XYZ file of C-alpha atoms in Angstrom:
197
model
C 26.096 30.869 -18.391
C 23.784 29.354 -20.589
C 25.950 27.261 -22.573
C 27.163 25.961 -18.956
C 23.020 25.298 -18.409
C 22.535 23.465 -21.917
C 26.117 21.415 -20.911
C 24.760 20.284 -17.635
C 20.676 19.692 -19.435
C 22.494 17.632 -21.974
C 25.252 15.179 -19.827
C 21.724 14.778 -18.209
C 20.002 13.567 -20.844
C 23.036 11.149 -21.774
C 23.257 10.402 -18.541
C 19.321 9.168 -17.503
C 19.170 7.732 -21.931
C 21.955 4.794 -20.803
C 20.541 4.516 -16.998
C 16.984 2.696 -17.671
C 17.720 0.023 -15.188
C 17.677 2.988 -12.756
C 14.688 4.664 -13.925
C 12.780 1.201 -13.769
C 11.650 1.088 -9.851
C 11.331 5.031 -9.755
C 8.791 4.275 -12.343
C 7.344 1.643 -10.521
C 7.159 3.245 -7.434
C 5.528 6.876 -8.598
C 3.191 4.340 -9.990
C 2.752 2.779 -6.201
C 2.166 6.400 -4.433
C -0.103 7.273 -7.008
C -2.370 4.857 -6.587
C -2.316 4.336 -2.791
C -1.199 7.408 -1.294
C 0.708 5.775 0.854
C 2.505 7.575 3.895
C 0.187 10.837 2.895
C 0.372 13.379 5.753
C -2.623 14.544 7.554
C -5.023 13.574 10.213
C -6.177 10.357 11.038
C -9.568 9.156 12.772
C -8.776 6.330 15.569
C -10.618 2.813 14.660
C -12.882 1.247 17.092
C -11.243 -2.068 16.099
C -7.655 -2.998 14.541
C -7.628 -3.895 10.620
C -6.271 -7.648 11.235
C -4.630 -9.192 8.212
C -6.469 -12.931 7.808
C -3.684 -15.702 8.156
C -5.527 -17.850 5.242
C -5.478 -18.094 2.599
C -2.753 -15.914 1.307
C -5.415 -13.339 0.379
C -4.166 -10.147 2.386
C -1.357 -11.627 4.775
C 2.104 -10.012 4.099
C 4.728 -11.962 3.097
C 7.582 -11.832 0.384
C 8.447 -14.073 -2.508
C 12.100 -14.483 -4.723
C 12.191 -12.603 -7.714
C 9.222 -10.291 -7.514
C 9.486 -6.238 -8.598
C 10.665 -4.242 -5.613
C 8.717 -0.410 -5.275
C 9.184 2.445 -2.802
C 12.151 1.095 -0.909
C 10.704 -2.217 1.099
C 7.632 -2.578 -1.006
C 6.970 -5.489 -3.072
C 5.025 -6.127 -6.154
C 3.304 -10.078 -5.552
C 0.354 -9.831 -8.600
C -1.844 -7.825 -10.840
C -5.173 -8.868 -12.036
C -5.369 -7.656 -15.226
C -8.961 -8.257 -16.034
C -10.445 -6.313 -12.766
C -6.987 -3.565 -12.836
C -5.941 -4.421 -9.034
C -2.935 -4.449 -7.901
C -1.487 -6.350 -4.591
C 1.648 -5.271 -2.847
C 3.521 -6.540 0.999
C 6.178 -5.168 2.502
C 8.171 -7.008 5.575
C 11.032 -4.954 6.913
C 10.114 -4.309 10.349
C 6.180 -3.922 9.445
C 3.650 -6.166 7.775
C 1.854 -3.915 5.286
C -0.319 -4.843 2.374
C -1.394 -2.884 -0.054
C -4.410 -3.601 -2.608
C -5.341 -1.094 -5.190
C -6.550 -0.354 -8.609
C -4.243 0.694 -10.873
C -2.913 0.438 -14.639
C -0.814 -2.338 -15.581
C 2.431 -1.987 -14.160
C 5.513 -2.298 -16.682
C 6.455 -5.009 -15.124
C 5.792 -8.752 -15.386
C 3.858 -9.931 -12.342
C 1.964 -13.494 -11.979
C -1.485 -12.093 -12.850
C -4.016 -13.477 -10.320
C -8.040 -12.550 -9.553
C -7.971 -10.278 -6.833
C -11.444 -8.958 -7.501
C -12.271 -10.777 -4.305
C -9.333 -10.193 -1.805
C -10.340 -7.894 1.070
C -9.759 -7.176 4.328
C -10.796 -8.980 7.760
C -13.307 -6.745 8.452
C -14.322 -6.875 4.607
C -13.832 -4.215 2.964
C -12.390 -4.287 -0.857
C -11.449 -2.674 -3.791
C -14.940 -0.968 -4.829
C -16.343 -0.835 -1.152
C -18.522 2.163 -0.591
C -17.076 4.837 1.833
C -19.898 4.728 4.030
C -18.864 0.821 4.601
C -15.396 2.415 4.787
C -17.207 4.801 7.545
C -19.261 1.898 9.113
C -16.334 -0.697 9.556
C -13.757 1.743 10.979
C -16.310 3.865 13.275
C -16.252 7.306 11.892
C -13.746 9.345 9.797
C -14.728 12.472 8.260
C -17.600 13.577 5.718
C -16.274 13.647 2.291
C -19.179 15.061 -0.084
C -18.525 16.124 -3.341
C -14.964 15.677 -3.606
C -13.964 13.091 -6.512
C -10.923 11.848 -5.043
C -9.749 12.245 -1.389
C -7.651 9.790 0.731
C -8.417 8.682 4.577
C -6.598 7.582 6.818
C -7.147 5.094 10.387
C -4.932 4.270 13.036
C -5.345 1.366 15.716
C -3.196 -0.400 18.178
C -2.826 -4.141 17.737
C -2.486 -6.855 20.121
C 0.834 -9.148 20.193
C 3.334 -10.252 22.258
C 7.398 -9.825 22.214
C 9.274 -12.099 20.564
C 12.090 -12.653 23.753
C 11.159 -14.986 26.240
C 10.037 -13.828 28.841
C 6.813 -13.105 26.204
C 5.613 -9.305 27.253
C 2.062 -8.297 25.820
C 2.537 -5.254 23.765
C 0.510 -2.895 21.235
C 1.884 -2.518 17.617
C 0.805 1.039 15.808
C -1.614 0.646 12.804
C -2.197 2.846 9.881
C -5.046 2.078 7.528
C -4.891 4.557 4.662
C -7.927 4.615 2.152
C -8.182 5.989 -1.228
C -11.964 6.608 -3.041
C -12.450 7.819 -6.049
C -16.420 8.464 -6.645
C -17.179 7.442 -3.735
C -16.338 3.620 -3.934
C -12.309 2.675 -2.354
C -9.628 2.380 -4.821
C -6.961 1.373 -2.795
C -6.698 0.104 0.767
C -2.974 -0.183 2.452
C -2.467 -1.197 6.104
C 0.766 -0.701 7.924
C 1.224 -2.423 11.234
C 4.865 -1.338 12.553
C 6.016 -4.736 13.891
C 9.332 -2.994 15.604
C 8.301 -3.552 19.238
C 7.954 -7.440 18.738
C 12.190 -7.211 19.698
């Protein structure tokens, strides 16, 4: 039995030493959850207002572009500022989500851009202060003493189907939050764009 164990351990280890190509976006994405915690369970407080992504300039609209690192299955890699360690991430399939956070260089090659001042709408950023976090979204719960915890906000926004005759309809928001001592690390809003068809 446990030669059988060390046979299967080893074709293992041949197997994952001549698949790095493979191992590559696993990488890359474990390095994406990390950061942003994205789809992390639990409960979320309801926003007073919808996170709207600004339209320009390109600072937090979601979009795609040829030949960038894919993560976590629709996810996107765009940039990575390397001086300030953020991070900026979109993902299109059926959603517009964007995802800024503060993170290690990625092993990838990215365009590096200055993010330092990319934030949301309603202006929050990568080093906002959870009480602006608490201010801007209207509530969400007390988080004293903890050194790293992760938020989360949901809102409806307002659109409109895509079929003619044009319907008004709400599209589910999710803003999830990550702070680390108390300022935001990483921000990611997902807006499920599904009932635009």
């Amino acid at each position: 039995m446990k030669r059988r164990v060390f046979g299967i351990s080893l074709a293992g280890a041949f197997a994952l030493a001549f698949a790095p190509v493979a191992a590559a976006p696993d990488a890359l994405t474990a390095w994406f959850m990390r950061a942003t915690a994205y789809n992390t369970e639990g409960a979320a407080t309801k926003m007073s207002r919808p996170e709207l992504l600004p339209g320009t300039p390109k600072s937090m609209t979601c979009h795609s572009e040829d030949g960038r690192p894919g993560l976590a299955g629709v996810w996107q890699l765009l940039a990575y500022d390397r001086v300030h360690h953020i991070a900026f991430a979109t993902a299109t399939t059926d959603q517009c989500s964007v995802a800024l956070f503060r993170a290690p260089a990625p092993t990838v090659t990215v365009p590096n851009a200055d993010l330092s001042g990319y934030a949301t709408r309603l202006g929050l950023h990568v080093g906002s202060t959870y009480q602006s976090v608490r201010s801007t979204y209207g509530g969400g719960p007390e988080k004293s003493g903890a050194s790293r915890f992760v938020v989360a906000y949901t809102s409806s926004v307002p659109d409109q189907t895509v079929a003619l005759p044009h319907k008004k309809i709400s599209l589910p928001q999710t803003v999830t939050i990550v702070v680390e001592a108390g300022r935001v690390s990483s921000i990611s809003i997902y807006t499920d764009m599904s009932g635009e068809f």
